[in-house]
Coordinates of C-alpha atoms in Angstrom, one line a residue:
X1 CA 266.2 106.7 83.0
X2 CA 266.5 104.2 80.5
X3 CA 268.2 105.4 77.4
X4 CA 267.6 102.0 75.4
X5 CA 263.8 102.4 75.8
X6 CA 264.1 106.4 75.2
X7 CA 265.8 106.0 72.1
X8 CA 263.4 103.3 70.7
X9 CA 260.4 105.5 71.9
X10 CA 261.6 108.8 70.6
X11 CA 262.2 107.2 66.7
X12 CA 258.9 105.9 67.1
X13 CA 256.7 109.2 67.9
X14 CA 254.7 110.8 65.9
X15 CA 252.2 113.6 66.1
X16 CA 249.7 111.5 65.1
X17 CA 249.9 108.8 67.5
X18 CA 249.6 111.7 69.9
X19 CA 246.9 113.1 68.8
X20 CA 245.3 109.4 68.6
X21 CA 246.3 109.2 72.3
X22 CA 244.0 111.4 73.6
X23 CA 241.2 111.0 71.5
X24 CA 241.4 107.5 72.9
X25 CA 241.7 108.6 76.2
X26 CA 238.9 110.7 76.2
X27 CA 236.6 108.8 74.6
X28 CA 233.0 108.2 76.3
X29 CA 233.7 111.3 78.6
X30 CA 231.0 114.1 78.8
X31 CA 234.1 116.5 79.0
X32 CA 237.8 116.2 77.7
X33 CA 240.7 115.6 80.1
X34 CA 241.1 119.0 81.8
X35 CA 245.2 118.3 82.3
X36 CA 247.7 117.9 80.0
X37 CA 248.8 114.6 79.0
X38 CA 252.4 114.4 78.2
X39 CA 253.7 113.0 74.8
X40 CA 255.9 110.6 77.0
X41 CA 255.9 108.0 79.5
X42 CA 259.0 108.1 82.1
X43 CA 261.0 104.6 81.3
X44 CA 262.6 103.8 84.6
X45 CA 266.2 101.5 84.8
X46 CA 266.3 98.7 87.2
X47 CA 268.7 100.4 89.8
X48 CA 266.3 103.6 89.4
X49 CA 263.2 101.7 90.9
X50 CA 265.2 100.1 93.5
X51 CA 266.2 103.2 95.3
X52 CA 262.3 104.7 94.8
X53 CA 261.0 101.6 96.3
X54 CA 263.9 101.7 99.1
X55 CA 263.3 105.3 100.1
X56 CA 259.5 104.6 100.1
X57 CA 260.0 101.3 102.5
X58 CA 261.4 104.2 104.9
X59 CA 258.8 107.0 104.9
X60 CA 256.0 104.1 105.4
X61 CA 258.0 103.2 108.3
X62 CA 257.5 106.1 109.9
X63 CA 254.1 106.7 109.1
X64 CA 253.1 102.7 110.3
X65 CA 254.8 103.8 114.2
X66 CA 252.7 103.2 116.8
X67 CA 253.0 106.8 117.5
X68 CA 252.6 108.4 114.4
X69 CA 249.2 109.7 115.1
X70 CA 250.5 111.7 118.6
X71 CA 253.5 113.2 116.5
X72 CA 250.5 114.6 114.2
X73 CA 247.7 115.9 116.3
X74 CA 248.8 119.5 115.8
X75 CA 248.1 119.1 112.0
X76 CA 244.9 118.6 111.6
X77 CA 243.2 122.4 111.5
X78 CA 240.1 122.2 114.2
X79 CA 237.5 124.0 111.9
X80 CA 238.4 121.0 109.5
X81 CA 238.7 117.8 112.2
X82 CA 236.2 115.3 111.2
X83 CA 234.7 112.7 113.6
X84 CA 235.2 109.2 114.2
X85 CA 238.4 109.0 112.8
X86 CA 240.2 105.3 111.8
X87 CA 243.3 103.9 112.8
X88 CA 245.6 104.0 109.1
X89 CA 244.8 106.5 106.1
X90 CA 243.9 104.2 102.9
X91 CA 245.7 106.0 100.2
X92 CA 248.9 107.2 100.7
X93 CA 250.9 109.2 97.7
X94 CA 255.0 109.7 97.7
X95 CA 256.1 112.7 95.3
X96 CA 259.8 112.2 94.1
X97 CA 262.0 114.7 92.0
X98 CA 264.7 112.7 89.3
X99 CA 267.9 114.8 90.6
X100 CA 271.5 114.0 90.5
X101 CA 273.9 113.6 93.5
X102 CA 277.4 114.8 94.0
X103 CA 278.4 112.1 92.4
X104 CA 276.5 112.3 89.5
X105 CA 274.1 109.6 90.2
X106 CA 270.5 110.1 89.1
X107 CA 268.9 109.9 92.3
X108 CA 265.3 110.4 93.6
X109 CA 264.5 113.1 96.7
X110 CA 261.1 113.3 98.3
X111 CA 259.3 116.3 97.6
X112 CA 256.0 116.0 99.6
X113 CA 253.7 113.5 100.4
X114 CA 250.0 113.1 101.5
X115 CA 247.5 110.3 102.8
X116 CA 245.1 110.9 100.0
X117 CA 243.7 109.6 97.1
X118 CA 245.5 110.4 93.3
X119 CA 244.3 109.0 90.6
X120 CA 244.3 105.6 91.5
X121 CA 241.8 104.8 88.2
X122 CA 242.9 106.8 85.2
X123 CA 246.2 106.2 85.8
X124 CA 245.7 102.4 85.0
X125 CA 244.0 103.5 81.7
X126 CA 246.9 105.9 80.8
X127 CA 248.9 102.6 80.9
X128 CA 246.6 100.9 78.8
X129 CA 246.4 103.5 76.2
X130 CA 250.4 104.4 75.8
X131 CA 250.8 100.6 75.8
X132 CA 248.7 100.3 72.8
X133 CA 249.0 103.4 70.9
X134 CA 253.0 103.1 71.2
X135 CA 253.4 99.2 71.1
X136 CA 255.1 99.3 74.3
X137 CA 255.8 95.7 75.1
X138 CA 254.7 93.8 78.0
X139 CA 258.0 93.6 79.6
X140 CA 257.1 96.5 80.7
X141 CA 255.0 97.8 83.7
X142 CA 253.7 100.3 85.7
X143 CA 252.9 98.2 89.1
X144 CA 254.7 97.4 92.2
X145 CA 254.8 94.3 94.5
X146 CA 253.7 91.9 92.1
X147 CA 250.8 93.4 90.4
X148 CA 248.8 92.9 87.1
X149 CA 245.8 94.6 86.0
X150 CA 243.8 92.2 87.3
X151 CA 245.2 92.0 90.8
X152 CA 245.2 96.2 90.9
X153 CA 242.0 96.6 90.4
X154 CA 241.0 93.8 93.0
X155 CA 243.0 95.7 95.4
X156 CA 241.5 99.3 94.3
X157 CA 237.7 97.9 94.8
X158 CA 239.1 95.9 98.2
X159 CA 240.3 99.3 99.0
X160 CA 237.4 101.3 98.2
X161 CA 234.5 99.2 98.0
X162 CA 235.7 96.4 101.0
X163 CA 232.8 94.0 101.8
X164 CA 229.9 96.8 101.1
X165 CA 227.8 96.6 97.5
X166 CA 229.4 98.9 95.0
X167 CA 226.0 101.2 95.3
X168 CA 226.7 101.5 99.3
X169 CA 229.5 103.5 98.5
X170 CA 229.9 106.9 96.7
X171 CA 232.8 108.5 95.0
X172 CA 232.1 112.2 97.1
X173 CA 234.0 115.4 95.8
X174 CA 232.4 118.9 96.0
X175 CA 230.9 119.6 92.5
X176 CA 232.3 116.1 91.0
X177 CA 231.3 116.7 87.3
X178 CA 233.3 120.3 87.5
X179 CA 236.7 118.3 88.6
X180 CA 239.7 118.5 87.0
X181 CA 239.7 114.8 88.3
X182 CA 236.4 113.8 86.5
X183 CA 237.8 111.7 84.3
X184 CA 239.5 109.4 87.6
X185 CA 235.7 109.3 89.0
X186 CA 234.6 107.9 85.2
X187 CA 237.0 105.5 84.9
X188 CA 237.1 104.4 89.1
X189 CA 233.0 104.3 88.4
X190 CA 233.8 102.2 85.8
X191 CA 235.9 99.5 87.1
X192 CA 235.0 99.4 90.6
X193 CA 231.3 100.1 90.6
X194 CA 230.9 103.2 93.0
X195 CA 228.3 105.7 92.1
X196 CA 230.2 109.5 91.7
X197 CA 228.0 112.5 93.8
X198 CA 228.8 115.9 95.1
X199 CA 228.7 117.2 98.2
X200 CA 225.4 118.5 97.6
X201 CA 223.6 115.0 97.0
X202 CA 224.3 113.8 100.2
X203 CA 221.5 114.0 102.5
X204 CA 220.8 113.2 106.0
X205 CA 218.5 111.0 107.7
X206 CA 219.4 111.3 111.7
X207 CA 223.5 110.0 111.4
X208 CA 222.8 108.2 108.5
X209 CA 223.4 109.6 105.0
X210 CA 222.0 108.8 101.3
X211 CA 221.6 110.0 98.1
X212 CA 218.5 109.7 95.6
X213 CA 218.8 107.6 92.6
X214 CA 215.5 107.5 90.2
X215 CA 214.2 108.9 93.4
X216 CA 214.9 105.8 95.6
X217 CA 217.1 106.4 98.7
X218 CA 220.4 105.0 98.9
X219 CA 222.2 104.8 102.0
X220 CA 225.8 105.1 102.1
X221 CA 228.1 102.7 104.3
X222 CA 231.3 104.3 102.9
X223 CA 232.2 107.7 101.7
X224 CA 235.3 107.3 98.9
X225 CA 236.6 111.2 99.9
X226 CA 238.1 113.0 97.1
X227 CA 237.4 116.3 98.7
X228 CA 239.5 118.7 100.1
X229 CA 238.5 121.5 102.3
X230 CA 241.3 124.0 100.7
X231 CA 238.2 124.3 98.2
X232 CA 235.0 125.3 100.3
X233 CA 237.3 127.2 102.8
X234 CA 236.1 130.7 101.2
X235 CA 232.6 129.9 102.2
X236 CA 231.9 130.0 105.5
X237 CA 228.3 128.9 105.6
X238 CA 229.3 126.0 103.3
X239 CA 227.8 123.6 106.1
X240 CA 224.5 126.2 106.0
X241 CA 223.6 124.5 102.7
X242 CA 224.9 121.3 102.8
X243 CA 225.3 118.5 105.2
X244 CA 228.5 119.2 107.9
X245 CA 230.1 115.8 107.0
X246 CA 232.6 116.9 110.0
X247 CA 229.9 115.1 112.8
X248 CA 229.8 112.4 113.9
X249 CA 228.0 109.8 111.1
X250 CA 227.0 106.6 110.9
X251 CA 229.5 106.1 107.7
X252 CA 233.0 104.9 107.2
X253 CA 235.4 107.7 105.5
X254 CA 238.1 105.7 102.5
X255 CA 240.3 107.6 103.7
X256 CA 239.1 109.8 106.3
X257 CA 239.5 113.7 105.9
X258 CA 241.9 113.6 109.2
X259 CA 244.4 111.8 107.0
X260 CA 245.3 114.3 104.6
X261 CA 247.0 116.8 107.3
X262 CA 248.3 113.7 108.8
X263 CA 250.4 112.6 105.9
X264 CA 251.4 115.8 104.6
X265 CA 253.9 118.5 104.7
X266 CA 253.6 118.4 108.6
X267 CA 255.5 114.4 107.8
X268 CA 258.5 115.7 106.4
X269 CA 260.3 117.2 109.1
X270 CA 259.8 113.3 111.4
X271 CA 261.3 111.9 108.3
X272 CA 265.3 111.0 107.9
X273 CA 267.3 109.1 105.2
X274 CA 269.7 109.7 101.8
X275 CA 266.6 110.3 99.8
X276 CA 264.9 112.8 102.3
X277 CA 265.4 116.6 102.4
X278 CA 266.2 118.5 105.5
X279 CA 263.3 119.9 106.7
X280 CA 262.4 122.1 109.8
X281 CA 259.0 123.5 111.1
X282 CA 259.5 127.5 110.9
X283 CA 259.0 127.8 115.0
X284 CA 261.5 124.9 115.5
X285 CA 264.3 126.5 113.7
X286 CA 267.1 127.6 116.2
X287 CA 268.9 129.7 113.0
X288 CA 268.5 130.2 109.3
X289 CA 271.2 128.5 107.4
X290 CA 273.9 130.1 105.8
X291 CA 272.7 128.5 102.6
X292 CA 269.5 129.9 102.6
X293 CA 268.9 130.2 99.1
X294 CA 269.2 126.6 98.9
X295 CA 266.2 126.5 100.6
X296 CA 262.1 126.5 99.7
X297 CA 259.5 128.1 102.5
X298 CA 256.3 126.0 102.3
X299 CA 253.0 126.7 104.3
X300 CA 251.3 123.3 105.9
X301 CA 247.9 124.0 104.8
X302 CA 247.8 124.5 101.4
X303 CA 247.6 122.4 98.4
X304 CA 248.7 122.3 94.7
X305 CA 251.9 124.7 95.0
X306 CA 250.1 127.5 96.4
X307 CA 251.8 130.5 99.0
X308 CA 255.6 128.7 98.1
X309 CA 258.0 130.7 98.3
X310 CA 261.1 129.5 96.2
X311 CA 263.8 132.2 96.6
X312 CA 263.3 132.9 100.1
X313 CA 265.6 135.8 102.0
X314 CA 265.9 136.3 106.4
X315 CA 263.0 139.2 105.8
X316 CA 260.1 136.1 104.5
X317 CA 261.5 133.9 107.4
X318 CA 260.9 137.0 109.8
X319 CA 257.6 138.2 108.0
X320 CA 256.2 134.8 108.9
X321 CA 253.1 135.6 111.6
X322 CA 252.2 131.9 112.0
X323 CA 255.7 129.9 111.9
X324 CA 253.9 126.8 113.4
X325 CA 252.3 126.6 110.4
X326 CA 255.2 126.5 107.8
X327 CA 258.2 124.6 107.0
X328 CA 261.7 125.5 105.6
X329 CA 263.1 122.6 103.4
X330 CA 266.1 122.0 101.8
X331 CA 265.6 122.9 97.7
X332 CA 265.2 119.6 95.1
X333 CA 267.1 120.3 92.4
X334 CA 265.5 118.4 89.4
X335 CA 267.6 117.0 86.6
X336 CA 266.2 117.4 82.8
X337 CA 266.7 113.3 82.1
X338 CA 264.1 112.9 80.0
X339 CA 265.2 113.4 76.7
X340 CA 262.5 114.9 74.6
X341 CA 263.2 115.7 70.7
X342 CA 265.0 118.9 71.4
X343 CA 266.1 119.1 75.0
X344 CA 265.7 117.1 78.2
X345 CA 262.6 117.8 80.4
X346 CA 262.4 117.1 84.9
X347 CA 260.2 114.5 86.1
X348 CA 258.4 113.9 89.1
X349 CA 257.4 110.6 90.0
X350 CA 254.3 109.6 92.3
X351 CA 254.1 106.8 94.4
X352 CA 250.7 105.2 94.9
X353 CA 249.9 102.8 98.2
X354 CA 246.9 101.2 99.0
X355 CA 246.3 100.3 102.4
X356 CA 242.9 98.3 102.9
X357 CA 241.4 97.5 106.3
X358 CA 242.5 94.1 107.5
X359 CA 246.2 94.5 106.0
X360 CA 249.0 95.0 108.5
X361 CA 250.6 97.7 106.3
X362 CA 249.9 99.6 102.4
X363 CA 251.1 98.2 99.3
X364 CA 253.0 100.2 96.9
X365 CA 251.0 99.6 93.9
X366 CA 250.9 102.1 91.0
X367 CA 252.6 105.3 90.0
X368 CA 252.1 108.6 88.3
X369 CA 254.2 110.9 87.0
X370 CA 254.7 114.3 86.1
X371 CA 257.0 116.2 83.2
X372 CA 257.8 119.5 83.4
X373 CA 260.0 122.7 81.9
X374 CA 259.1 125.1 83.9
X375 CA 260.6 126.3 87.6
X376 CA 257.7 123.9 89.3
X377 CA 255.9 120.9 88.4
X378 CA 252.6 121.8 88.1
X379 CA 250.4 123.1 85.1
X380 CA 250.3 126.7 86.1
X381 CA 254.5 126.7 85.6
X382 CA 254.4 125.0 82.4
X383 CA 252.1 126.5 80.1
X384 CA 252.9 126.9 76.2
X385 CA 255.3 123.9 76.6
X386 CA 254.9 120.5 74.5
X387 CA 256.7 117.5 76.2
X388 CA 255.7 117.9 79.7
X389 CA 252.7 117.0 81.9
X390 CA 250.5 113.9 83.6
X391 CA 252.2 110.6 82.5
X392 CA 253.4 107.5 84.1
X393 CA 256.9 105.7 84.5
X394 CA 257.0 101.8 83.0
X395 CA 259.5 99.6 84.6
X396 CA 261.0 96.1 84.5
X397 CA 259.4 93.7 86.8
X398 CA 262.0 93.0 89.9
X399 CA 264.1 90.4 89.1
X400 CA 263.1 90.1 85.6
X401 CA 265.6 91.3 83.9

């Protein structure tokens, strides 16, 4: 991390620009942010960026093999398979812990990764808003390959929107206003044009779909997904009251359902390199290492840190009834190299690609990031702690310095 821009940053804080922080950010929104935003960006050094963007170039090269899809048929759960799937997912999100090698070198290791949308549009406001309320200078910035705000939001509503009218396609999440997300479907609503509805307003006219607007029909060409079926898999007649989006439709899925088992969990164990974690699927596994309690037990199809087990012993591994459906990984250990007023604080740091149709492979384009005290990121494991949270890493342009 850099400890020029830390320094500078840290004198320069102040409660009050905090507090002014968030009333900025959630201004015009029906409901305040329902996350915590941390009191910090993550400021990145030069050689740090370069070995995120060099261990991304290698996960996308195994996820842009011809064969890719065949090594992943198994993850997609048939209850949840959705028709008329495409040929590339359209979002596709890296999560990196800071850690330290043997050495002593801050390094990055993958965590997990999925081929779904983050929050490609708030984040870009978060930028905005620590830029101004911190006088962070425009050296700085929080795109890849080139990009400015203008040119990221082209390629979000390329993305998204394509050659369609904005109105043609919806922003789709189960109850959408009830999101901890909402704010991302304001602000993507916003600068992209794409109406937000639930899973409830879509109807169904033969395989055609539409939602009312001042009572007129609106066909959708495109369905901007931001639903995951972890949250309607308690109900079982969900698809009883609303329309089963899993048949085949006459609509184009940004990014289809399919994609987010694809690019998952299920990835890690294809993947190799110096920034990749050993990782084995649970059936796979000819014998548990010696160094077990290096290692986490993850099940595939779950999201948000849920059913984890950290401090796995040989009696979880042998509890296991479905061992297809979990992987062992090697443990992250996060470094605290943030430097927060009275001790340093982990970060995780999010990779965001878009990939729209027409382009031979996804752009790395934006980033989020994640602070954190507690034993996971996430906001369940930090509650009660200042300093930690949703935030984003700032960076020198390559080359530019």
């Amino acid at each position: 991390m850099d400890a020029s821009a830390r320094k500078t940053y840290n004198a320069n804080f102040s409660t009050e620009k905090y507090n002014q922080l968030l009333e900025d950010l959630n201004k015009d929104l029906q409901n305040p942010i329902a996350f915590r935003i941390a009191e910090t960006p993550v400021f990145l050094t030069d050689d740090f960026r370069d070995k995120l963007i060099s261990a991304s170039n290698d996960i996308i090269n195994t996820i842009i093999q011809p064969d890719f899809k065949k090594l992943t048929e198994r993850a997609i759960p048939e209850k949840w398979r959705v028709a008329n799937e495409n040929d590339h997912p359209h979002f596709i999100a890296l999560d990196f812990g800071v850690c330290k090698d043997e050495a002593g070198n801050i390094e990055p290791k993958l965590i997990e990764l999925q081929g779904f949308p983050s929050l490609y549009g708030f984040q870009d406001s978060l930028a905005d808003n620590f830029k101004d309320t911190f006088n962070i200078t425009d050296d700085w910035t929080v795109y890849f390959s080139g990009l400015d705000k203008a040119s990221y939001i082209e390629l979000l509503k390329k993305t998204i929107v394509g050659n369609y009218n904005p109105d043609e396609v919806v922003l789709m999440d189960v109850n959408a206003p009830q999101q901890k997300t909402a704010v991302d479907f304001h602000l993507t609503q916003k600068y992209i044009g794409t109406p937000v509805v639930s899973l409830s307003d879509l109807k169904q006219d033969g395989k055609k779909l539409f939602y009312r607007l001042n009572d007129e029909k609106k066909y959708i060409k495109r369905i901007y997904n931001r639903l995951i079926f972890d949250e309607i898999d308690n109900d079982p007649d969900i698809f009883n009251k609303v329309v089963d989006i899993r048949q085949p439709l006459d609509v184009e899925w940004i990014t289809h359902p399919n994609w987010f088992y694809r690019v998952s969990k299920f990835t890690m164990p294809f993947l190799k390199g110096d920034y990749i974690p050993k990782t084995y699927f649970l059936h796979e596994l000819k014998e548990i290492p010696a160094d077990l309690e290096h290692y986490v037990l993850k099940p595939l199809f779950s999201f948000a840190g849920q059913g984890v087990i950290i401090d796995v012993t040989k009696n979880d591994i042998q509890n296991i009834k479905d061992p297809e459906n979990w992987i062992l990984q090697q443990k992250v250990y996060y470094e605290p190299v943030v430097q927060a007023p009275d001790a340093g604080v982990k970060v995780e740091i999010r990779l965001l690609y878009l990939w729209p149709n027409g382009d031979e492979k996804p752009t790395l384009a934006i980033n989020l990031a994640r602070l954190s005290r507690g034993k996971m990121i996430g906001v369940r494991y930090n509650q009660d702690f200042d300093w930690v949270g949703g935030t984003i890493a700032f960076m020198w342009r390559e080359g530019e310095r």
